[in-house]
Coordinates of C-alpha atoms and ligand atoms in Angstrom, one line a residue:
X1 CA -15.4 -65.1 63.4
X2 CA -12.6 -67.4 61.7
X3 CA -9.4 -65.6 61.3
X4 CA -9.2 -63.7 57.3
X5 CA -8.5 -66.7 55.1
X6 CA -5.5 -66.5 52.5
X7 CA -5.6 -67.4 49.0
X8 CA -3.9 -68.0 46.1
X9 CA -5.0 -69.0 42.4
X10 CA -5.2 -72.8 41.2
X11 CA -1.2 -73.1 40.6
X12 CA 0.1 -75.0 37.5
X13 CA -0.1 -78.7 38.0
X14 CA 3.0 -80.8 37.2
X15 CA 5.5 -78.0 36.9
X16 CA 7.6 -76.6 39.5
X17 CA 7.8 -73.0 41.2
X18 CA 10.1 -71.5 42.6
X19 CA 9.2 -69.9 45.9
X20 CA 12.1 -68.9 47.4
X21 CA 15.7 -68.8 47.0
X22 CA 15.9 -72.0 48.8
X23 CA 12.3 -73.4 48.6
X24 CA 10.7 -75.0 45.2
X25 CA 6.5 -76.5 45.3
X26 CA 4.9 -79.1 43.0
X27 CA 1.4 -78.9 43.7
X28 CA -1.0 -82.5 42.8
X29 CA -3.9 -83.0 40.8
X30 CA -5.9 -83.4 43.9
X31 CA -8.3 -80.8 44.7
X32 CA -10.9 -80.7 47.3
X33 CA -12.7 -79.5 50.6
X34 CA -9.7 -81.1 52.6
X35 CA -6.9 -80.5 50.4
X36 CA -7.7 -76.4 48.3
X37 CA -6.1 -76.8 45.0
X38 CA -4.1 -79.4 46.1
X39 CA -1.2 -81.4 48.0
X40 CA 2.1 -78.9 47.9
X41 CA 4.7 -81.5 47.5
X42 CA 8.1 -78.6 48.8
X43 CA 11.7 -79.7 47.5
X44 CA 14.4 -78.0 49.7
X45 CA 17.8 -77.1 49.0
X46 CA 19.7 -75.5 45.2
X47 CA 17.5 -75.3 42.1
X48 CA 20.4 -77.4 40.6
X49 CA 22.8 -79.6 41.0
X50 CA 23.8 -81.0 44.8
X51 CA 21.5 -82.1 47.6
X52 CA 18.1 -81.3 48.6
X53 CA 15.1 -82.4 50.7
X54 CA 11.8 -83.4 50.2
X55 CA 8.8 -82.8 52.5
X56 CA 5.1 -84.3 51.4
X57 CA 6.1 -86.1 48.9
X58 CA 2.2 -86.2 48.7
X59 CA -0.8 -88.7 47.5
X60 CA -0.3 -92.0 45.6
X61 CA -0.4 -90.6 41.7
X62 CA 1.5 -91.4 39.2
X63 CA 1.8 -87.5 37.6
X64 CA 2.7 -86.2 40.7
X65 CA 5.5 -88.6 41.2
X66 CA 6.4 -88.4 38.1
X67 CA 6.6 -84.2 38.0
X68 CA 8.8 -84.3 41.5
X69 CA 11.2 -87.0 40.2
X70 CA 11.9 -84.3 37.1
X71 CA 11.6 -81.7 39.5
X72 CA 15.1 -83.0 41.1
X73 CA 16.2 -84.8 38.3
X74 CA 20.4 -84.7 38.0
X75 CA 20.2 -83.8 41.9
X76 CA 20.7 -86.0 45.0
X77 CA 17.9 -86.2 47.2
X78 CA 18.5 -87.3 50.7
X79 CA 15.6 -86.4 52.9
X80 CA 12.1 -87.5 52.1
X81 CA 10.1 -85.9 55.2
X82 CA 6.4 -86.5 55.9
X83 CA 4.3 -84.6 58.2
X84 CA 1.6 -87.3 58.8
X85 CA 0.1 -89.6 57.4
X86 CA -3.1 -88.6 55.7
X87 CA -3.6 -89.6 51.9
X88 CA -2.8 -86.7 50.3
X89 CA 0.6 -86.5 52.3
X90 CA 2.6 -89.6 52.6
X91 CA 1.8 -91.9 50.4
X92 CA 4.3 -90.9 47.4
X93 CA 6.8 -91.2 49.7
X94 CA 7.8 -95.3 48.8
X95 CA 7.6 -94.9 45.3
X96 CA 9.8 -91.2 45.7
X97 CA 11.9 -93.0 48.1
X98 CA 12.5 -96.2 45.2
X99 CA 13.4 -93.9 42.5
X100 CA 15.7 -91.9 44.1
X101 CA 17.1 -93.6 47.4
X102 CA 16.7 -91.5 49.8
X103 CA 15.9 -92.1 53.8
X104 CA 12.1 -91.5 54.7
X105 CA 11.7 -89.5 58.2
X106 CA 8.7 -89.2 60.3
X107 CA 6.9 -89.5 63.5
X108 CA 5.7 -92.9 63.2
X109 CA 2.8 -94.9 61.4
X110 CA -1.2 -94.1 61.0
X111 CA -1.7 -93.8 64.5
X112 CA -4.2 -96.8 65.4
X113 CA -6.8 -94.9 67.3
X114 CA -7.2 -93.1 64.0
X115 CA -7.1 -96.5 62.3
X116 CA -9.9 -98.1 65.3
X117 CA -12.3 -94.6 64.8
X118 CA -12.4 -94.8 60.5
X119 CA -12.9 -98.4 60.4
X120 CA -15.8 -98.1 63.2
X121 CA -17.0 -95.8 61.5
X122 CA -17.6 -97.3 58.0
X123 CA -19.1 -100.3 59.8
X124 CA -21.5 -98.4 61.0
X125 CA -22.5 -96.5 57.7
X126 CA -22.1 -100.1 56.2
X127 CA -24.3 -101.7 58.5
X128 CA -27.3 -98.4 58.3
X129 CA -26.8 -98.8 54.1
X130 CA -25.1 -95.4 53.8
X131 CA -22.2 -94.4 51.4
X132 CA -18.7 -94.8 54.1
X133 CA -16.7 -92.0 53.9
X134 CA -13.8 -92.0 51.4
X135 CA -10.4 -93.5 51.3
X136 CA -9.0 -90.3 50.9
X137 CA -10.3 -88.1 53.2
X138 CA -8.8 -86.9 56.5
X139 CA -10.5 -89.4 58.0
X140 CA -8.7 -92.1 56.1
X141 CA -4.9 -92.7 56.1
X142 CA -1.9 -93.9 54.5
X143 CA -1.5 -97.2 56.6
X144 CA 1.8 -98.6 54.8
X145 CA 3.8 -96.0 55.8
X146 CA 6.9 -96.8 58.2
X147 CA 9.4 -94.2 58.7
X148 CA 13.3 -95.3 57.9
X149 CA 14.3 -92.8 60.6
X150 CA 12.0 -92.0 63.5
X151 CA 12.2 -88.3 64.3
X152 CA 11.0 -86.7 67.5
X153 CA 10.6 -83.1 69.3
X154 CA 13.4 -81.1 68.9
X155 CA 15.6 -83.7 66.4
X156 CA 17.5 -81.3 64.0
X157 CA 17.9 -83.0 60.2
X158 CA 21.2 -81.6 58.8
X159 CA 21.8 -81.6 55.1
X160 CA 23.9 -80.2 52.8
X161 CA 23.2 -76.5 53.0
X162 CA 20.3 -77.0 55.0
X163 CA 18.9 -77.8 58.5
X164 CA 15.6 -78.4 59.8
X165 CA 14.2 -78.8 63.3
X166 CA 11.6 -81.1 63.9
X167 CA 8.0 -79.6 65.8
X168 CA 6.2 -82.4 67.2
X169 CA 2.5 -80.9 66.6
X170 CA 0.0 -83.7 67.6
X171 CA -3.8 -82.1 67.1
X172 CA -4.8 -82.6 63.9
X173 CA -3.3 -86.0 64.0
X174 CA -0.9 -87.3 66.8
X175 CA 1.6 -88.0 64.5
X176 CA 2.3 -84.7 62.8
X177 CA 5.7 -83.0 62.1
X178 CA 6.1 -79.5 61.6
X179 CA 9.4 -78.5 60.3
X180 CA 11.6 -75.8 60.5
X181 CA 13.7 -74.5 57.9
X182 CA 16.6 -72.4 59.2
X183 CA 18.3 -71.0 56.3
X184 CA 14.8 -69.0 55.5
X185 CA 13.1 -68.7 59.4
X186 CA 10.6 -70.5 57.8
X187 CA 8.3 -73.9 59.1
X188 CA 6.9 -76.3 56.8
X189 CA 3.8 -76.6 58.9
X190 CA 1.9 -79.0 57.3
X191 CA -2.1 -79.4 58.4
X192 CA -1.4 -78.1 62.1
X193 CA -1.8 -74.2 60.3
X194 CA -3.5 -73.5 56.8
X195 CA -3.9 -70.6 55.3
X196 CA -6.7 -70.8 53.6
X197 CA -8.7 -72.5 56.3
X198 CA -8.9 -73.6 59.7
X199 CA -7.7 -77.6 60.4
X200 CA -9.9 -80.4 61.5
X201 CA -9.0 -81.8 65.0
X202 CA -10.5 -85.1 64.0
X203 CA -11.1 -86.8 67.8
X204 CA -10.7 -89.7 68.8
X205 CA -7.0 -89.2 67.5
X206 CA -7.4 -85.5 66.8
X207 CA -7.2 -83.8 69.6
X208 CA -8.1 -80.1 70.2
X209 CA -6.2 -79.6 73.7
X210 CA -3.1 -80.4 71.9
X211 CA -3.8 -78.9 68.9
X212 CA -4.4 -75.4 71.0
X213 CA -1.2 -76.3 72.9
X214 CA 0.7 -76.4 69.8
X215 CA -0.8 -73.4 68.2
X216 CA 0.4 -71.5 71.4
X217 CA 3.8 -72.9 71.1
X218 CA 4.1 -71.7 68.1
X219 CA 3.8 -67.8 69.0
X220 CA 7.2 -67.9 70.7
X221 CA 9.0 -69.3 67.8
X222 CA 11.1 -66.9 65.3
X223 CA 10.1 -68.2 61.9
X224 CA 8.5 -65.6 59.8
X225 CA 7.1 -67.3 57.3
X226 CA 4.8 -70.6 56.8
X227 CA 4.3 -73.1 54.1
X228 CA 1.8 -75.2 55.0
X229 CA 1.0 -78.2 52.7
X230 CA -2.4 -76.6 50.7
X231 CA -2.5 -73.0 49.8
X232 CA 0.1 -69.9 49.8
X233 CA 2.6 -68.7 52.6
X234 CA 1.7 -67.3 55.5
X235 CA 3.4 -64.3 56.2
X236 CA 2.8 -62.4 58.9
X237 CA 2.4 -65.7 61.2
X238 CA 1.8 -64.7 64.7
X239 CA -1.4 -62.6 64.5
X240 CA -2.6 -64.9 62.2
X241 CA -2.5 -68.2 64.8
X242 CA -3.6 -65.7 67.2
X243 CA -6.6 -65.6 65.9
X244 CA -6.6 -69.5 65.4
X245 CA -6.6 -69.5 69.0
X246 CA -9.1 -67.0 69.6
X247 CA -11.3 -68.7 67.0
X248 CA -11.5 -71.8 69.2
X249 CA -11.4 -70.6 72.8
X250 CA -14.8 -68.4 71.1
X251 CA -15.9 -71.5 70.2
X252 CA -15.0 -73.2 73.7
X253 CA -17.0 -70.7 75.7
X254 CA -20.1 -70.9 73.6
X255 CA -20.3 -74.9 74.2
X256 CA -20.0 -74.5 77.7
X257 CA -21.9 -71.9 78.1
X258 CA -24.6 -74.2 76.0
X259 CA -23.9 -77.2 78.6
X260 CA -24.5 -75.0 81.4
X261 CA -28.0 -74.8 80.5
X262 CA -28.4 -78.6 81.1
X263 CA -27.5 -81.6 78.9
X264 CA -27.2 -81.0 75.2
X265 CA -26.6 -83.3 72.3
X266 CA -24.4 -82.5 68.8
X267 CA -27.1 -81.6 66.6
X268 CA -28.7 -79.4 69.3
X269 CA -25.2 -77.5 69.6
X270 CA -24.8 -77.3 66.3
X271 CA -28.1 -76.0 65.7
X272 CA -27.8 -73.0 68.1
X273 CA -24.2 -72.0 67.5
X274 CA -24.3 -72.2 63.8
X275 CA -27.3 -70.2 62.7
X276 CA -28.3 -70.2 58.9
X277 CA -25.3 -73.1 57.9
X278 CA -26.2 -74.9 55.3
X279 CA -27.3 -78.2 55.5
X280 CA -24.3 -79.7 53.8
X281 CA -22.4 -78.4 56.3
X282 CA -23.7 -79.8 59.7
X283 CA -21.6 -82.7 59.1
X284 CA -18.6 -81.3 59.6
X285 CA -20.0 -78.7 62.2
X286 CA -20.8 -81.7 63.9
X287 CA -16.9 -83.2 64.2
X288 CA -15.4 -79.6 65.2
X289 CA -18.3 -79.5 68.3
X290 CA -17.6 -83.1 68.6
X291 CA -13.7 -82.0 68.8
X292 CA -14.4 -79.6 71.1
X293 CA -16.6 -81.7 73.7
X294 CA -14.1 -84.5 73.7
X295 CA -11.2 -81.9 74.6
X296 CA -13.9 -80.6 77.6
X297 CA -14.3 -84.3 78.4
X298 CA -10.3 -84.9 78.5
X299 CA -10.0 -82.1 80.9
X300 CA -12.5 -83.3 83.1
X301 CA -14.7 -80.7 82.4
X302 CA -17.5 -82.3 80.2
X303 CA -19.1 -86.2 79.9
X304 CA -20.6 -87.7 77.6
X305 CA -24.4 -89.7 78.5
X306 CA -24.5 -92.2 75.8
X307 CA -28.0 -93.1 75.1
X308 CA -29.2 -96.5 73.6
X309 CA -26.1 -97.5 71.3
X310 CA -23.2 -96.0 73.1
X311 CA -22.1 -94.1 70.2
X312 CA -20.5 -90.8 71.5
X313 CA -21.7 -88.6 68.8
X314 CA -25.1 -89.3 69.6
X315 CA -25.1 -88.8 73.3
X316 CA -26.0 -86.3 75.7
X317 CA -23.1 -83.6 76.9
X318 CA -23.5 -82.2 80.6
X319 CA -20.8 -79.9 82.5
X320 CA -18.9 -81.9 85.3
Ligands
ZN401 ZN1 -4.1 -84.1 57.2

């Protein structure tokens, strides 16, 4: 079983909370399956008056801009950081960054083997006649976005009354950022944990051995609390990526122990791990067993059989 989920009710858009002494959230208009009720745009620093921090500015809409730029109107904001580069995370960030001059900070671009995998795959829904998958899902990205400062592992960003310590957590995408708050023990932890679900590890890019690394890294930390990007804190943070971990290594065993029958494709996996799932949902199964066999295959102990047309997800999966 999935860890127990957290959740919170659909917060006022284009209004500001306050969440902690140091901490305020402007959530967007941009519910769905990947994002709960919506990006949490998180301005750091005083309620009023001097300097503060942004991180996730969030997607490209005009409301949302406009309700952060009133959010920290008549303060100084000198820190836009982005966690990665999804749609419903960065994109804001230029048109933030116009209005109120401030220095843009991430790991780097929309990683190209995430840019390679989406557009290969919307050739090939294009060329079967099927619907390609949106511009704004996770399997999209924000391909305009170049950070002014580059930030990497262990880089501390000092402000005024604030500091914040840069995580490099590649998994979910190889570009993300965590970032942690030390004035509150807290980390701004983006997509790498949720609260109110588990991540997709979309591979080629995605990948599930570093995702797992950086889940693990995270128990030895001493933040207490976690904001991550869609739904409510995360309090009590160690048992609850514990039982991330646990989730996946489950998840792990079972495929192996599938392959160790003899070669298996997705949809045959999918089929016997995930008894009575909806229909709707063997998509997505699909891309977290997919995940997981491409992690096997990276630590040489899966590969993949392609049949006819070399495409990975429809191939056969042995043990090695
Ligand atoms: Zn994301």
């Amino acid at each position: 079983m999935p860890p127990e989920f957290r959740t919170e009710d659909a917060p006022p858009y284009g209004t500001v909370e306050q969440v902690s002494p140091l901490v305020r959230r402007v959530v967007a208009r941009n519910p769905s399956k990947f994002t709960y009720h919506g990006t949490g745009t998180f301005i750091v620093g005083p309620a009023s008056g001097g300097q503060v921090a942004i991180v996730d500015a969030g997607p490209a809409d005009d409301d949302h801009v406009a309700a952060v730029l009133r959010a920290v109107d008549g303060q100084q904001v000198t820190h836009l950081l982005v966690t990665h580069t999804h749609p419903d995370h960065s994109p804001a960030t230029a048109a933030v960054a116009k209005a109120t001059g401030a220095t843009t900070f991430g790991f780097g671009p929309h990683p190209p083997e995430a840019i390679a995998a989406h557009d290969e795959r919307v050739r090939r829904a294009l060329e079967k006649g099927e619907e390609p998958e949106s511009e704004d899902g996770e399997g999209a990205g924000d391909r305009d976005f170049v950070p002014d400062v580059v930030v990497a592992d262990g880089d501390v960003l000092d402000g005024d009354g604030f500091a914040f310590e840069a995580l490099h957590t590649p998994g979910h995408i190889s570009n993300h950022l965590c970032f942690a708050l030390r004035e509150e023990a807290t980390t701004f932890t983006g997509d790498h944990v949720m609260g109110w679900s588990t991540t997709v590890v979309p591979a080629p890019d995605g990948d599930l051995n570093h995702y797992l690394a950086n889940l693990r890294r995270l128990l030895d930390r001493p933040e207490a609390t976690y904001r991550p990007t869609h739904g409510p804190a995360i309090t009590d943070p160690v048992p609850y990526v514990r039982a991330l971990i646990e989730h996946r290594e489950m998840r792990d065993h079972q495929i192996a122990a599938a392959l160790a029958e003899g070669p298996r494709d997705i949809p045959s996996i999918v089929d016997e791990l995930y008894v009575g799932l909806h229909e709707d949902l063997h998509k997505a199964a699909g891309a977290s067993v997919y995940a997981h066999l491409v992690a096997m295959q990276r630590a040489g102990r899966a590969v993949a059989e392609p049949k006819d047309d070399a495409d990975d997800w429809k191939a056969d999966w042995r043990l090695s």
